[in-house]
């Protein structure tokens, strides 16, 4: 069952276009709430099919230096959980699908049912949960069913075939394949394990598998687009925003969007 | 106590859940590694080559069993109850931390890992891990908040002397909680050859149960010693609680003894009605931190609030899930002890018994003094003296104004 805004529709469409989806991550509140919303709109203008709206967290165990720094800055500026929803709405209004990416305690404290309700009301498609595995997710499974939201869990190169099948079965929209055993951050090379992980996750029953962690250049995006349903870029966009502002986000997004269409030049 | 009882984990709940607390709130990338540890530990406890080696190291390296010493001059100062100290301060490396570390380092060997990583606050767990790595010929990297490397420079030097690499963590609040985040980041990327020696009874399953099983020997010994030395059990056992490993180690064997009160002393810093404390049970709310659901200090949005304590080892905004459960179920009692109360007990033990305790353990000593006043002279109280105070001499000297050039003196 998918909600009316499920990201699954995006994958149907891009498949018809013979390409992969481009998914860009930006945290709310960096460098401030208003600019982060502008940056999200720029990301959509540049060609993002799905925007991951990140919630800064005091203890981001899965994030590398660039996203940690952005989160620390946003928290120091006073960003609140409720600031997510206007950013989600801006992405939906701009014509892309919005999913939130948040560590679980943030959602838990907001109230799982209330979070699902407010996310759906803002036009959001679902939630990526980097530190919530399906084994612990009974409350979220119920709330996401009630509001027709995508449940985007992660799989990793260390996941056993049993866990891949279990995670695929509980996912909706797409499965987030963490390409490498490590944290977020731009890398020179996307791990070779990523292609195998995508193949294994599909074999375990997943419809749509997107690859994140380490993708930063249009050439890498093109390479990953060759085997995955979607390409997720985070740290490189956050760095672009920090160094060159909203315009730099739009420019990099444009190059990455060309990349997933196999038009990367570099 | 027989080894069979000591290692019979299957007769006890070792997680993943302690009531509503515990679980695994971690990235999927770590699940396989956590499963591997759980599986390896269960097998090791049934393998005499593991259990006999661990028992040999307890005896011949750590110096176990640790003494149970009566502290009559200390006890005289308040209420007159008989107070007994479980002397984990006499262990090699100076605290209870070695119990857990030897068990995990041997486990790492059994799993074929060649490298240990650890987080540390005050440095005691880091020193213990560096020690075990040297002993067992393993590589060792210790993550320590940059703020703590400055406060505890001597322990940084100790770890380096033992051959460990010490990495100062500059992210977040630059303290223990950030060192844990950084250790998890390292572990995700290096899990094939690395074992993460988690230092306390917090974190994702199986760590809370595993670390408890390795610390449980404290209370198992103390219980036997009370029966042998006094012919009776104590009325209460008291321990300090940061993450809670010495406390659960002291408490666990007494849980079935319904007449023995279990009293945990949390760091109240400058007071639980100020923003500067580390009392995650007294003032915390349910939430997920570092991979488990437990009680923690957090704001309305679920962002972790920085803790404060004069004792670096208790300066942590969370607590192990089994303590949250003992609190919620009513079996355990948790009380806040301020910096000032702890330091008063610290001084009293120095002057009455000639023992310089760790400031962490001084929180338990302060709790025992209060309890002695409540229970009166017929009572028997056991205190886990979890560590020695050598590392705290500088902090204590400053607190009491004992350094040359300091104003005031004898606070």
Coordinates of N, CA, C and O in Angstrom, one line a residue, chain A residues 90-231:
Chain A
X90 N 7.6 23.5 1.2 CA 8.2 24.2 0.1 C 8.7 23.3 -1.0 O 8.6 23.6 -2.2
X91 N 9.2 22.1 -0.6 CA 9.7 21.2 -1.6 C 8.5 20.6 -2.4 O 8.5 20.5 -3.6
X92 N 7.4 20.3 -1.7 CA 6.2 19.7 -2.3 C 5.6 20.8 -3.3 O 5.3 20.4 -4.4
X93 N 5.6 22.0 -2.8 CA 5.0 23.1 -3.7 C 5.9 23.3 -4.9 O 5.4 23.7 -6.0
X94 N 7.2 23.1 -4.8 CA 8.1 23.3 -5.9 C 8.1 22.1 -6.9 O 8.7 22.2 -7.9
X95 N 7.3 21.1 -6.6 CA 7.1 20.0 -7.5 C 7.9 18.8 -7.3 O 7.9 17.9 -8.2
X96 N 8.6 18.7 -6.2 CA 9.4 17.4 -6.0 C 8.8 16.7 -4.7 O 7.9 17.3 -4.1
X97 N 9.2 15.5 -4.5 CA 8.8 14.8 -3.3 C 9.7 15.1 -2.2 O 10.9 15.1 -2.4
X98 N 9.1 15.2 -1.0 CA 10.0 15.5 0.2 C 9.9 14.3 1.2 O 8.8 13.9 1.5
X99 N 11.0 13.9 1.6 CA 11.1 12.9 2.8 C 11.9 13.5 3.8 O 12.9 14.3 3.6
X100 N 11.6 13.2 5.1 CA 12.4 13.7 6.2 C 13.4 12.7 6.5 O 13.1 11.5 6.4
X101 N 14.6 13.1 6.9 CA 15.6 12.2 7.4 C 15.9 12.6 8.9 O 16.4 13.7 9.1
X102 N 15.6 11.7 9.8 CA 15.8 12.1 11.2 C 16.2 11.0 12.1 O 15.7 9.9 11.9
X103 N 17.1 11.2 13.0 CA 17.4 10.3 14.1 C 16.1 10.1 14.9 O 15.3 11.0 15.0
X104 N 16.0 8.9 15.4 CA 14.7 8.5 15.9 C 14.3 9.2 17.2 O 13.1 9.5 17.4
X105 N 15.2 9.6 18.1 CA 14.7 10.3 19.3 C 14.0 11.6 19.0 O 13.1 11.9 19.8
X106 N 14.3 12.2 17.9 CA 13.6 13.5 17.6 C 12.2 13.2 17.3 O 11.3 13.9 17.8
X107 N 11.9 12.1 16.5 CA 10.5 11.8 16.1 C 9.8 11.3 17.4 O 8.6 11.6 17.6
X108 N 10.5 10.5 18.2 CA 9.9 9.9 19.4 C 9.5 11.0 20.4 O 8.4 10.9 20.9
X109 N 10.3 12.0 20.5 CA 9.9 13.1 21.4 C 8.8 14.0 20.9 O 8.0 14.5 21.6
X110 N 8.7 14.1 19.6 CA 7.7 14.9 19.0 C 6.3 14.2 19.1 O 5.3 14.8 19.2
X111 N 6.4 12.9 19.2 CA 5.2 12.0 19.2 C 5.1 11.4 17.8 O 5.0 12.1 16.8
X112 N 5.2 10.1 17.8 CA 5.3 9.4 16.5 C 4.1 9.6 15.6 O 4.2 10.0 14.5
X113 N 2.9 9.5 16.3 CA 1.7 9.7 15.5 C 1.5 11.1 15.1 O 1.1 11.4 13.9
X114 N 1.9 12.0 16.0 CA 1.8 13.5 15.7 C 2.7 13.9 14.6 O 2.4 14.7 13.7
X115 N 3.9 13.3 14.6 CA 4.9 13.6 13.6 C 4.4 13.1 12.2 O 4.5 13.8 11.2
X116 N 3.8 11.9 12.2 CA 3.3 11.3 10.9 C 2.2 12.2 10.4 O 2.1 12.6 9.2
X117 N 1.3 12.7 11.3 CA 0.2 13.5 10.9 C 0.7 14.8 10.3 O 0.3 15.3 9.2
X118 N 1.7 15.5 11.0 CA 2.1 16.8 10.6 C 3.0 16.7 9.3 O 2.9 17.6 8.4
X119 N 3.7 15.6 9.1 CA 4.5 15.3 7.9 C 3.5 15.1 6.7 O 3.7 15.7 5.7
X120 N 2.5 14.3 6.9 CA 1.5 14.1 5.8 C 0.8 15.4 5.5 O 0.6 15.7 4.3
X121 N 0.4 16.2 6.5 CA -0.3 17.4 6.3 C 0.6 18.4 5.5 O 0.0 19.2 4.7
X122 N 1.9 18.4 5.7 CA 2.8 19.3 5.0 C 3.0 18.8 3.5 O 3.8 19.5 2.8
X123 N 2.5 17.7 3.2 CA 2.7 17.2 1.8 C 3.9 16.3 1.7 O 4.4 16.0 0.6
X124 N 4.5 15.8 2.8 CA 5.6 15.0 2.8 C 5.3 13.6 2.4 O 4.2 13.1 2.6
X125 N 6.3 12.9 1.9 CA 6.1 11.5 1.4 C 6.5 10.4 2.3 O 6.0 9.3 2.2
X126 N 7.4 10.7 3.3 CA 7.8 9.7 4.2 C 9.0 10.1 5.0 O 9.3 11.3 5.1
X127 N 9.6 9.1 5.6 CA 10.7 9.3 6.6 C 11.8 8.3 6.4 O 11.5 7.1 6.3
X128 N 13.0 8.8 6.4 CA 14.2 8.0 6.4 C 14.7 7.9 7.8 O 14.8 9.0 8.5
X129 N 14.9 6.7 8.3 CA 15.3 6.5 9.7 C 16.6 5.9 9.9 O 16.7 4.6 9.9
X130 N 17.7 6.7 10.0 CA 19.0 6.1 10.0 C 19.4 5.2 11.2 O 20.2 4.4 11.1
X131 N 18.7 5.5 12.3 CA 19.0 4.7 13.5 C 17.7 4.0 14.0 O 17.6 3.6 15.2
X132 N 16.8 3.7 13.1 CA 15.6 2.9 13.5 C 15.5 1.7 12.5 O 15.4 1.9 11.3
X133 N 15.6 0.5 13.1 CA 15.5 -0.7 12.3 C 14.1 -1.2 12.4 O 13.4 -0.9 13.4
X134 N 13.6 -2.0 11.5 CA 12.2 -2.4 11.5 C 11.9 -3.2 12.8 O 10.8 -3.1 13.3
X135 N 12.9 -3.8 13.4 CA 12.7 -4.6 14.6 C 12.2 -3.8 15.7 O 11.6 -4.3 16.7
X136 N 12.5 -2.4 15.7 CA 12.1 -1.6 16.8 C 11.0 -0.6 16.4 O 10.8 0.4 17.1
X137 N 10.4 -0.8 15.3 CA 9.6 0.2 14.7 C 8.1 0.0 14.7 O 7.4 0.6 13.9
X138 N 7.6 -0.7 15.7 CA 6.1 -1.0 15.6 C 5.3 0.2 15.6 O 4.3 0.3 14.9
X139 N 5.7 1.2 16.4 CA 4.8 2.4 16.5 C 4.9 3.2 15.2 O 3.9 3.7 14.8
X140 N 6.0 3.2 14.6 CA 6.2 4.0 13.3 C 5.5 3.2 12.2 O 4.9 3.8 11.3
X141 N 5.5 1.9 12.2 CA 4.8 1.1 11.2 C 3.3 1.5 11.2 O 2.7 1.7 10.2
X142 N 2.8 1.5 12.4 CA 1.3 1.8 12.6 C 1.0 3.2 12.1 O 0.1 3.5 11.3
X143 N 1.9 4.2 12.5 CA 1.6 5.6 12.2 C 1.8 5.8 10.7 O 1.0 6.6 10.1
X144 N 2.8 5.2 10.1 CA 3.0 5.4 8.7 C 1.9 4.8 7.8 O 1.6 5.3 6.8
X145 N 1.4 3.7 8.3 CA 0.3 3.1 7.7 C -1.0 4.0 7.7 O -1.7 4.2 6.7
X146 N -1.2 4.5 8.9 CA -2.4 5.4 9.1 C -2.3 6.6 8.2 O -3.4 7.1 7.7
X147 N -1.1 7.2 7.9 CA -1.0 8.4 7.2 C -0.5 8.2 5.8 O -0.2 9.1 5.1
X148 N -0.3 6.9 5.4 CA 0.1 6.6 4.0 C 1.5 7.2 3.7 O 1.8 7.7 2.6
X149 N 2.4 7.1 4.7 CA 3.8 7.6 4.5 C 4.8 6.5 4.1 O 4.6 5.3 4.6
X150 N 5.8 6.8 3.4 CA 6.9 5.9 3.0 C 7.7 5.6 4.3 O 8.0 6.5 5.0
X151 N 8.1 4.3 4.4 CA 9.1 3.9 5.5 C 10.4 3.6 4.8 O 10.5 2.5 4.2
X152 N 11.4 4.4 4.9 CA 12.6 4.2 4.2 C 13.7 3.8 5.2 O 14.2 4.6 6.0
X153 N 14.0 2.5 5.2 CA 15.0 2.0 6.1 C 16.3 1.8 5.4 O 16.3 1.8 4.1
X154 N 17.4 1.7 6.1 CA 18.7 1.5 5.5 C 19.1 0.0 5.4 O 18.7 -0.8 6.3
X155 N 19.9 -0.3 4.4 CA 20.6 -1.6 4.4 C 22.1 -1.2 4.2 O 22.4 -0.2 3.8
X156 N 22.9 -2.2 4.6 CA 24.4 -1.9 4.6 C 25.1 -3.1 4.0 O 24.5 -4.2 4.0
X157 N 26.3 -3.0 3.5 CA 27.1 -4.1 3.0 C 27.1 -5.3 4.0 O 27.3 -6.4 3.7
X158 N 27.0 -5.0 5.3 CA 27.1 -6.0 6.3 C 25.8 -6.7 6.6 O 25.7 -7.7 7.3
X159 N 24.7 -6.3 6.0 CA 23.4 -6.9 6.2 C 23.4 -8.3 5.7 O 23.8 -8.5 4.5
X160 N 22.8 -9.2 6.4 CA 22.7 -10.6 6.0 C 21.6 -10.7 5.0 O 20.7 -9.8 5.0
X161 N 21.5 -11.8 4.2 CA 20.4 -12.0 3.3 C 19.0 -11.9 4.1 O 18.0 -11.4 3.6
X162 N 19.0 -12.5 5.3 CA 17.8 -12.5 6.1 C 17.4 -11.1 6.4 O 16.2 -10.8 6.3
X163 N 18.4 -10.3 6.8 CA 18.0 -8.9 7.2 C 17.6 -8.1 6.0 O 16.8 -7.2 6.1
X164 N 18.2 -8.3 4.8 CA 17.8 -7.6 3.6 C 16.4 -7.9 3.3 O 15.6 -7.0 3.0
X165 N 16.0 -9.2 3.4 CA 14.6 -9.5 3.1 C 13.7 -8.9 4.1 O 12.6 -8.4 3.7
X166 N 14.0 -9.0 5.4 CA 13.2 -8.4 6.4 C 13.0 -6.9 6.3 O 11.9 -6.4 6.4
X167 N 14.1 -6.2 5.9 CA 14.1 -4.8 5.8 C 13.3 -4.4 4.5 O 12.4 -3.5 4.6
X168 N 13.5 -5.1 3.4 CA 12.7 -4.9 2.2 C 11.2 -5.0 2.4 O 10.4 -4.2 2.0
X169 N 10.9 -6.1 3.2 CA 9.5 -6.4 3.4 C 8.8 -5.2 4.2 O 7.6 -4.9 4.0
X170 N 9.6 -4.6 5.1 CA 9.0 -3.6 6.0 C 9.1 -2.2 5.3 O 8.5 -1.2 5.9
X171 N 9.8 -2.0 4.2 CA 10.0 -0.7 3.6 C 8.9 -0.4 2.7 O 8.2 -1.2 2.1
X172 N 8.7 0.9 2.4 CA 7.8 1.4 1.4 C 8.4 2.6 0.7 O 9.1 3.4 1.4
X173 N 8.2 2.7 -0.6 CA 8.8 3.8 -1.3 C 10.1 3.4 -1.9 O 10.2 3.0 -3.1
X174 N 11.2 3.4 -1.1 CA 12.5 2.9 -1.5 C 13.3 2.4 -0.3 O 12.9 2.7 0.8
X175 N 14.3 1.6 -0.6 CA 15.3 1.2 0.4 C 16.6 2.0 0.2 O 17.0 2.2 -0.9
X176 N 17.1 2.5 1.3 CA 18.3 3.3 1.3 C 19.5 2.4 1.5 O 19.7 1.8 2.5
X177 N 20.3 2.2 0.4 CA 21.5 1.4 0.5 C 22.7 2.2 0.9 O 23.1 3.1 0.1
X178 N 23.2 2.0 2.1 CA 24.4 2.7 2.5 C 25.6 2.1 1.8 O 25.9 0.9 2.1
X179 N 26.2 2.8 0.9 CA 27.1 2.2 -0.1 C 28.3 1.6 0.6 O 29.0 0.7 0.1
X180 N 28.7 2.2 1.7 CA 29.9 1.8 2.3 C 29.8 1.6 3.8 O 28.8 2.1 4.4
X181 N 30.7 0.9 4.4 CA 30.7 0.8 5.9 C 31.3 2.0 6.4 O 32.5 2.1 6.6
X182 N 30.5 3.1 6.7 CA 31.1 4.3 7.2 C 30.0 5.4 7.3 O 28.9 5.0 7.3
X183 N 30.5 6.6 7.6 CA 29.6 7.7 7.8 C 29.4 8.5 6.5 O 30.0 8.2 5.5
X184 N 28.4 9.5 6.6 CA 28.2 10.3 5.4 C 29.5 11.1 5.1 O 30.3 11.4 6.0
X185 N 29.6 11.6 3.9 CA 30.7 12.4 3.5 C 31.2 12.1 2.1 O 31.0 10.9 1.6
X186 N 31.7 13.1 1.4 CA 32.1 12.9 0.0 C 33.3 12.0 0.0 O 34.2 12.1 0.8
X187 N 33.4 11.1 -0.9 CA 34.5 10.2 -1.1 C 35.0 10.2 -2.5 O 34.2 10.5 -3.4
X188 N 36.3 9.9 -2.7 CA 36.8 9.9 -4.1 C 36.2 8.8 -4.9 O 35.9 9.0 -6.1
X189 N 35.9 7.7 -4.3 CA 35.3 6.6 -5.0 C 34.1 6.0 -4.2 O 34.2 5.9 -3.0
X190 N 33.1 5.7 -5.0 CA 32.0 5.0 -4.3 C 32.3 3.6 -4.2 O 32.9 3.0 -5.2
X191 N 32.1 3.0 -3.1 CA 32.5 1.7 -2.8 C 32.0 0.7 -3.8 O 30.8 0.7 -4.2
X192 N 32.8 -0.2 -4.2 CA 32.4 -1.3 -5.2 C 31.3 -2.2 -4.6 O 30.5 -2.8 -5.3
X193 N 31.3 -2.2 -3.2 CA 30.2 -3.0 -2.6 C 28.8 -2.5 -2.9 O 27.9 -3.2 -2.8
X194 N 28.7 -1.2 -3.3 CA 27.4 -0.7 -3.5 C 26.6 -1.4 -4.6 O 25.4 -1.7 -4.4
X195 N 27.2 -1.7 -5.7 CA 26.5 -2.4 -6.8 C 26.0 -3.8 -6.4 O 24.9 -4.2 -6.6
X196 N 26.9 -4.5 -5.6 CA 26.5 -5.8 -5.1 C 25.3 -5.6 -4.1 O 24.4 -6.4 -4.1
X197 N 25.4 -4.6 -3.3 CA 24.3 -4.4 -2.3 C 23.0 -4.1 -2.9 O 22.0 -4.6 -2.5
X198 N 23.0 -3.3 -4.0 CA 21.8 -3.0 -4.7 C 21.2 -4.3 -5.3 O 20.0 -4.6 -5.2
X199 N 22.1 -5.1 -5.9 CA 21.6 -6.4 -6.5 C 21.0 -7.3 -5.5 O 20.0 -7.9 -5.7
X200 N 21.7 -7.4 -4.3 CA 21.3 -8.3 -3.3 C 19.9 -7.8 -2.7 O 19.1 -8.6 -2.3
X201 N 19.8 -6.5 -2.5 CA 18.6 -5.9 -1.9 C 17.4 -6.1 -2.9 O 16.3 -6.5 -2.4
X202 N 17.6 -6.0 -4.2 CA 16.6 -6.3 -5.1 C 16.2 -7.8 -5.1 O 15.0 -8.1 -5.0
X203 N 17.2 -8.6 -5.0 CA 17.0 -10.0 -4.9 C 16.2 -10.4 -3.7 O 15.4 -11.4 -3.7
X204 N 16.4 -9.6 -2.6 CA 15.6 -9.8 -1.4 C 14.2 -9.3 -1.4 O 13.5 -9.4 -0.4
X205 N 13.8 -8.7 -2.6 CA 12.4 -8.3 -2.7 C 12.2 -6.8 -2.8 O 11.0 -6.4 -3.0
X206 N 13.2 -5.9 -2.7 CA 12.9 -4.5 -2.8 C 12.6 -4.1 -4.2 O 13.3 -4.5 -5.1
X207 N 11.7 -3.1 -4.3 CA 11.3 -2.6 -5.7 C 12.3 -1.5 -6.1 O 12.8 -1.6 -7.2
X208 N 12.6 -0.6 -5.2 CA 13.4 0.5 -5.5 C 14.5 0.7 -4.5 O 14.3 0.7 -3.3
X209 N 15.8 0.7 -5.1 CA 16.9 0.8 -4.2 C 17.8 2.0 -4.6 O 18.2 2.1 -5.7
X210 N 18.0 2.9 -3.6 CA 18.8 4.1 -3.9 C 20.1 4.0 -3.1 O 20.1 3.5 -2.0
X211 N 21.1 4.6 -3.7 CA 22.4 4.5 -3.1 C 22.9 5.8 -2.5 O 22.8 6.9 -3.2
X212 N 23.3 5.8 -1.3 CA 23.8 7.0 -0.6 C 25.1 6.7 0.1 O 25.5 5.5 0.2
X213 N 25.7 7.7 0.6 CA 27.0 7.7 1.3 C 28.2 7.7 0.3 O 28.5 6.7 -0.3
X214 N 28.8 8.9 0.2 CA 30.0 9.0 -0.6 C 29.8 9.5 -2.0 O 30.8 9.8 -2.7
X215 N 28.6 9.7 -2.5 CA 28.4 10.2 -3.8 C 28.5 11.7 -3.8 O 27.7 12.4 -3.1
X216 N 29.4 12.3 -4.6 CA 29.5 13.8 -4.6 C 29.6 14.4 -5.9 O 29.3 15.6 -6.1
X217 N 30.1 13.7 -7.0 CA 30.3 14.3 -8.2 C 29.3 13.8 -9.3 O 28.8 12.7 -9.2
X218 N 29.1 14.6 -10.4 CA 28.2 14.1 -11.4 C 28.7 12.8 -12.0 O 27.9 12.0 -12.4
X219 N 30.0 12.6 -12.1 CA 30.5 11.3 -12.7 C 30.1 10.2 -11.8 O 29.7 9.1 -12.3
X220 N 30.3 10.4 -10.5 CA 29.9 9.3 -9.6 C 28.4 9.0 -9.6 O 27.9 7.9 -9.6
X221 N 27.6 10.1 -9.8 CA 26.1 10.0 -9.9 C 25.8 9.2 -11.1 O 24.9 8.3 -11.1
X222 N 26.5 9.4 -12.2 CA 26.3 8.7 -13.5 C 26.6 7.2 -13.3 O 25.8 6.3 -13.7
X223 N 27.7 7.0 -12.6 CA 28.1 5.6 -12.4 C 27.1 4.8 -11.6 O 26.6 3.7 -11.9
X224 N 26.6 5.5 -10.4 CA 25.7 4.8 -9.6 C 24.3 4.7 -10.3 O 23.6 3.7 -10.1
X225 N 24.0 5.7 -11.1 CA 22.7 5.6 -11.8 C 22.7 4.4 -12.8 O 21.6 4.0 -13.2
X226 N 23.8 3.9 -13.1 CA 23.9 2.7 -14.0 C 23.4 1.4 -13.3 O 23.0 0.5 -14.0
X227 N 23.3 1.4 -12.0 CA 22.8 0.2 -11.4 C 21.7 0.4 -10.3 O 21.1 -0.6 -9.8
X228 N 21.6 1.7 -9.9 CA 20.6 1.9 -8.8 C 19.4 2.6 -9.3 O 19.4 3.2 -10.4
X229 N 18.3 2.6 -8.5 CA 17.1 3.3 -8.9 C 17.1 4.8 -8.6 O 16.4 5.6 -9.1
X230 N 18.0 5.1 -7.7 CA 18.2 6.5 -7.3 C 19.6 6.8 -6.7 O 20.2 5.9 -6.2
X231 N 20.0 8.0 -6.8 CA 21.3 8.4 -6.4 C 21.1 9.5 -5.3 O 20.5 10.5 -5.6

